[in-house]
Tab-separated table of C-alpha atoms in Angstrom:
chain	number	residue	atom	x	y	z
A	1	MET	CA	29.779	9.015	-2.029
A	2	LEU	CA	26.584	8.418	-3.973
A	3	ILE	CA	23.178	8.992	-2.435
A	4	GLU	CA	20.348	7.398	-4.370
A	5	THR	CA	16.789	8.676	-4.297
A	6	GLU	CA	13.535	6.824	-4.757
A	7	ALA	CA	10.025	8.089	-5.245
A	8	THR	CA	7.437	6.958	-2.710
A	9	PRO	CA	3.678	6.529	-3.098
A	10	ASN	CA	3.388	9.892	-1.344
A	11	PRO	CA	4.307	12.574	-3.936
A	12	ALA	CA	5.332	14.959	-1.140
A	13	THR	CA	7.902	12.466	0.205
A	14	LEU	CA	11.195	11.361	-1.314
A	15	LYS	CA	13.362	8.523	0.009
A	16	PHE	CA	17.133	9.105	0.214
A	17	LEU	CA	19.461	6.065	0.367
A	18	PRO	CA	23.003	6.930	1.530
A	19	GLY	CA	24.301	3.374	1.006
A	20	ARG	CA	24.948	2.840	4.700
A	21	VAL	CA	23.076	2.225	7.937
A	22	VAL	CA	21.135	5.249	9.128
A	23	MET	CA	19.431	3.814	12.241
A	24	GLY	CA	21.003	0.621	13.548
A	25	MET	CA	17.809	-0.288	15.389
A	26	GLY	CA	14.336	1.163	15.209
A	27	THR	CA	13.165	4.266	13.379
A	28	ARG	CA	12.686	7.915	14.264
A	29	ASP	CA	9.996	10.248	12.950
A	30	PHE	CA	10.345	14.045	13.182
A	31	ALA	CA	7.098	15.876	12.438
A	32	THR	CA	8.223	19.346	13.564
A	33	PRO	CA	11.453	21.357	13.707
A	34	GLU	CA	11.211	21.273	17.514
A	35	GLU	CA	11.227	17.464	17.539
A	36	ALA	CA	14.297	17.575	15.288
A	37	ASP	CA	16.377	19.463	17.875
A	38	VAL	CA	17.840	16.124	19.084
A	39	SER	CA	19.316	15.457	15.639
A	40	PRO	CA	21.646	17.913	13.925
A	41	LEU	CA	20.894	16.224	10.581
A	42	ALA	CA	17.116	16.426	10.926
A	43	ALA	CA	17.341	20.009	12.231
A	44	THR	CA	19.465	21.062	9.238
A	45	ILE	CA	17.014	19.482	6.803
A	46	PHE	CA	14.091	21.247	8.513
A	47	GLY	CA	16.123	24.457	8.267
A	48	LEU	CA	15.540	24.459	4.509
A	49	GLY	CA	12.084	25.854	5.219
A	50	ASP	CA	9.964	23.787	2.826
A	51	VAL	CA	10.342	20.573	4.850
A	52	THR	CA	7.432	19.299	6.962
A	53	GLY	CA	8.781	15.889	7.975
A	54	VAL	CA	11.990	13.877	8.300
A	55	PHE	CA	12.044	10.133	8.962
A	56	PHE	CA	15.078	7.955	9.722
A	57	GLY	CA	14.755	4.297	8.713
A	58	GLY	CA	17.243	1.458	8.841
A	59	ASP	CA	19.092	2.439	5.665
A	60	PHE	CA	17.191	5.464	4.406
A	61	ILE	CA	15.949	8.946	5.210
A	62	SER	CA	12.531	10.094	4.002
A	63	VAL	CA	11.885	13.803	3.623
A	64	THR	CA	8.431	15.328	3.192
A	65	ILE	CA	7.935	18.780	1.711
A	66	ALA	CA	5.127	21.272	2.187
A	67	PRO	CA	2.256	21.696	-0.259
A	68	GLY	CA	3.349	24.054	-3.014
A	69	ALA	CA	7.048	23.240	-2.612
A	70	ALA	CA	8.822	21.624	-5.578
A	71	TRP	CA	11.227	18.713	-5.330
A	72	SER	CA	13.283	20.269	-8.129
A	73	ASP	CA	14.143	23.071	-5.687
A	74	VAL	CA	14.494	21.070	-2.457
A	75	LYS	CA	16.134	17.815	-3.611
A	76	PRO	CA	19.587	19.289	-4.455
A	77	GLU	CA	19.716	21.023	-1.072
A	78	VAL	CA	18.773	17.833	0.816
A	79	LEU	CA	21.353	15.842	-1.160
A	80	SER	CA	24.020	18.409	-0.288
A	81	ILE	CA	23.155	18.252	3.424
A	82	LEU	CA	23.208	14.441	3.401
A	83	LEU	CA	26.514	14.296	1.496
A	84	ASP	CA	28.154	16.678	3.955
A	85	HIS	CA	26.752	14.790	6.946
A	86	PHE	CA	27.704	11.271	5.876
A	87	SER	CA	31.049	12.217	4.305
A	88	ALA	CA	32.131	13.795	7.592
A	89	ASN	CA	30.821	10.795	9.609
A	90	MET	CA	28.843	13.160	11.802
A	91	PRO	CA	26.612	11.726	14.540
A	92	LEU	CA	22.925	11.266	13.809
A	93	PHE	CA	21.906	12.535	17.247
A	94	ALA	CA	23.297	15.211	19.539
A	95	GLY	CA	25.772	13.734	21.982
A	96	GLY	CA	27.240	11.303	19.444
A	97	GLY	CA	24.946	8.359	20.006
A	98	ALA	CA	21.467	7.365	21.013
A	99	ASP	CA	22.615	6.680	24.585
A	100	GLY	CA	23.957	10.230	24.865
A	101	ILE	CA	20.601	11.921	24.477
A	102	ASP	CA	17.334	12.065	26.306
A	103	VAL	CA	14.466	11.555	23.896
A	104	PRO	CA	11.140	12.356	25.534
A	105	PRO	CA	8.477	9.691	25.108
A	106	GLU	CA	6.068	10.263	22.266
A	107	GLU	CA	2.833	11.814	23.445
A	108	GLU	CA	0.261	10.027	21.387
A	109	VAL	CA	-2.608	7.622	21.536
A	110	HIS	CA	-1.780	4.160	22.822
A	111	PHE	CA	-4.427	1.727	23.903
A	112	ALA	CA	-3.698	-0.551	26.832
A	113	ASP	CA	-4.008	-4.129	25.650
A	114	ASP	CA	-6.229	-6.471	27.664
A	115	PRO	CA	-4.044	-9.210	29.180
A	116	GLU	CA	-6.625	-11.746	27.972
A	117	ASP	CA	-5.772	-10.698	24.395
A	118	ALA	CA	-2.026	-11.344	24.824
A	119	GLU	CA	-1.947	-14.187	22.273
A	120	ILE	CA	-3.942	-12.167	19.712
A	121	VAL	CA	-1.703	-9.108	20.244
A	122	ALA	CA	1.413	-11.273	19.799
A	123	GLN	CA	0.062	-12.557	16.455
A	124	ILE	CA	-0.808	-9.021	15.317
A	125	ARG	CA	2.621	-7.660	16.292
A	126	ASP	CA	4.386	-10.555	14.559
A	127	LEU	CA	2.461	-9.987	11.313
A	128	ILE	CA	3.134	-6.251	11.440
A	129	ASP	CA	6.853	-6.778	12.120
A	130	THR	CA	7.421	-9.547	9.554
A	131	ARG	CA	5.034	-8.687	6.732
A	132	VAL	CA	3.870	-5.086	6.959
A	133	ARG	CA	6.847	-3.059	8.202
A	134	PRO	CA	9.372	-4.394	5.639
A	135	ALA	CA	6.985	-3.580	2.778
A	136	VAL	CA	6.214	-0.125	4.152
A	137	ALA	CA	9.940	0.577	4.696
A	138	ASN	CA	10.454	-0.038	0.962
A	139	ASP	CA	8.145	2.928	0.404
A	140	GLY	CA	10.021	5.164	2.872
A	141	GLY	CA	7.823	4.823	5.916
A	142	ASP	CA	6.924	2.760	8.936
A	143	ILE	CA	3.849	1.512	10.760
A	144	VAL	CA	3.828	1.373	14.553
A	145	TYR	CA	1.448	-0.764	16.605
A	146	ARG	CA	-0.536	1.352	19.077
A	147	GLY	CA	-3.077	-1.089	20.492
A	148	PHE	CA	-5.874	-3.637	20.133
A	149	ASP	CA	-9.337	-3.092	21.580
A	150	LYS	CA	-12.506	-5.114	20.939
A	151	GLY	CA	-11.425	-6.282	17.476
A	152	THR	CA	-9.908	-2.981	16.351
A	153	VAL	CA	-6.168	-2.644	15.728
A	154	PHE	CA	-4.759	0.864	16.100
A	155	LEU	CA	-1.655	1.783	14.066
A	156	ARG	CA	0.398	4.934	13.592
A	157	MET	CA	1.755	5.669	10.139
A	158	GLN	CA	5.140	7.410	9.910
A	159	GLY	CA	7.489	8.784	7.272
A	160	ALA	CA	6.193	8.581	3.707
A	161	CYS	CA	3.040	6.823	4.956
A	162	SER	CA	1.948	9.762	7.075
A	163	GLY	CA	-0.284	11.927	4.920
A	164	CYS	CA	0.136	9.757	1.824
A	165	PRO	CA	-2.896	9.834	-0.472
A	166	SER	CA	-2.820	6.029	-0.767
A	167	SER	CA	-2.346	5.377	2.973
A	168	THR	CA	-6.057	4.766	3.568
A	169	ALA	CA	-6.123	2.172	0.797
A	170	THR	CA	-2.967	0.556	2.194
A	171	LEU	CA	-4.480	0.482	5.652
A	172	LYS	CA	-7.888	-0.887	4.653
A	173	ASN	CA	-7.157	-3.015	1.572
A	174	GLY	CA	-3.727	-4.239	2.557
A	175	ILE	CA	-3.065	-4.327	6.271
A	176	GLU	CA	-6.655	-4.822	7.443
A	177	GLN	CA	-7.236	-7.696	5.011
A	178	LEU	CA	-3.940	-9.355	5.978
A	179	LEU	CA	-4.670	-9.141	9.701
A	180	LYS	CA	-8.282	-10.322	9.294
A	181	HIS	CA	-7.080	-13.303	7.273
A	182	TYR	CA	-4.529	-14.494	9.817
A	183	VAL	CA	-6.176	-13.251	13.025
A	184	PRO	CA	-9.966	-13.793	12.862
A	185	GLU	CA	-10.470	-11.693	16.007
A	186	VAL	CA	-9.469	-8.557	14.060
A	187	THR	CA	-12.515	-6.733	12.694
A	188	GLU	CA	-11.015	-3.353	11.771
A	189	VAL	CA	-7.752	-1.419	11.492
A	190	ARG	CA	-7.590	2.311	12.247
A	191	ALA	CA	-4.880	4.931	11.981
A	192	VAL	CA	-4.261	7.092	15.062
């Protein structure tokens, strides 16, 4: 089995491509070792010590290391863990499948959308799902819609995007401009 790696715009994050589906649907972001307890794979990667984030995408895993850690030290260990995991066809989550676990809801900011903005929100979500998320996934991350309020779109950046030095430029010069162009009601985009 060959696991390819790709650099991401975030120098602290590396994208690992096992050549197979990782998450059949959706994504999963682990920002702490405690959050990773539901996934033996994520927990083992966090167990290396220098890891500060693990992100499961459709066909990739992004791993973020701590400041001061070197990829030359961590990359071989992550590759070994991934090879062992995928070669043995081990489950991604405890219990064997996503339906066998109880994942607590994420406790984070989410703005209740005004029902009068339903058409605007639908346009925003469609643009994010069809234009933004595929591009961001290529860089080892994801963007999650969190709300729309008085012209402001709130998004959460995950995986390689979280903490990336170029994420502010991506948010303002890329996503904000795209949404403003197609949805005139959008005046600003903010990360939460």
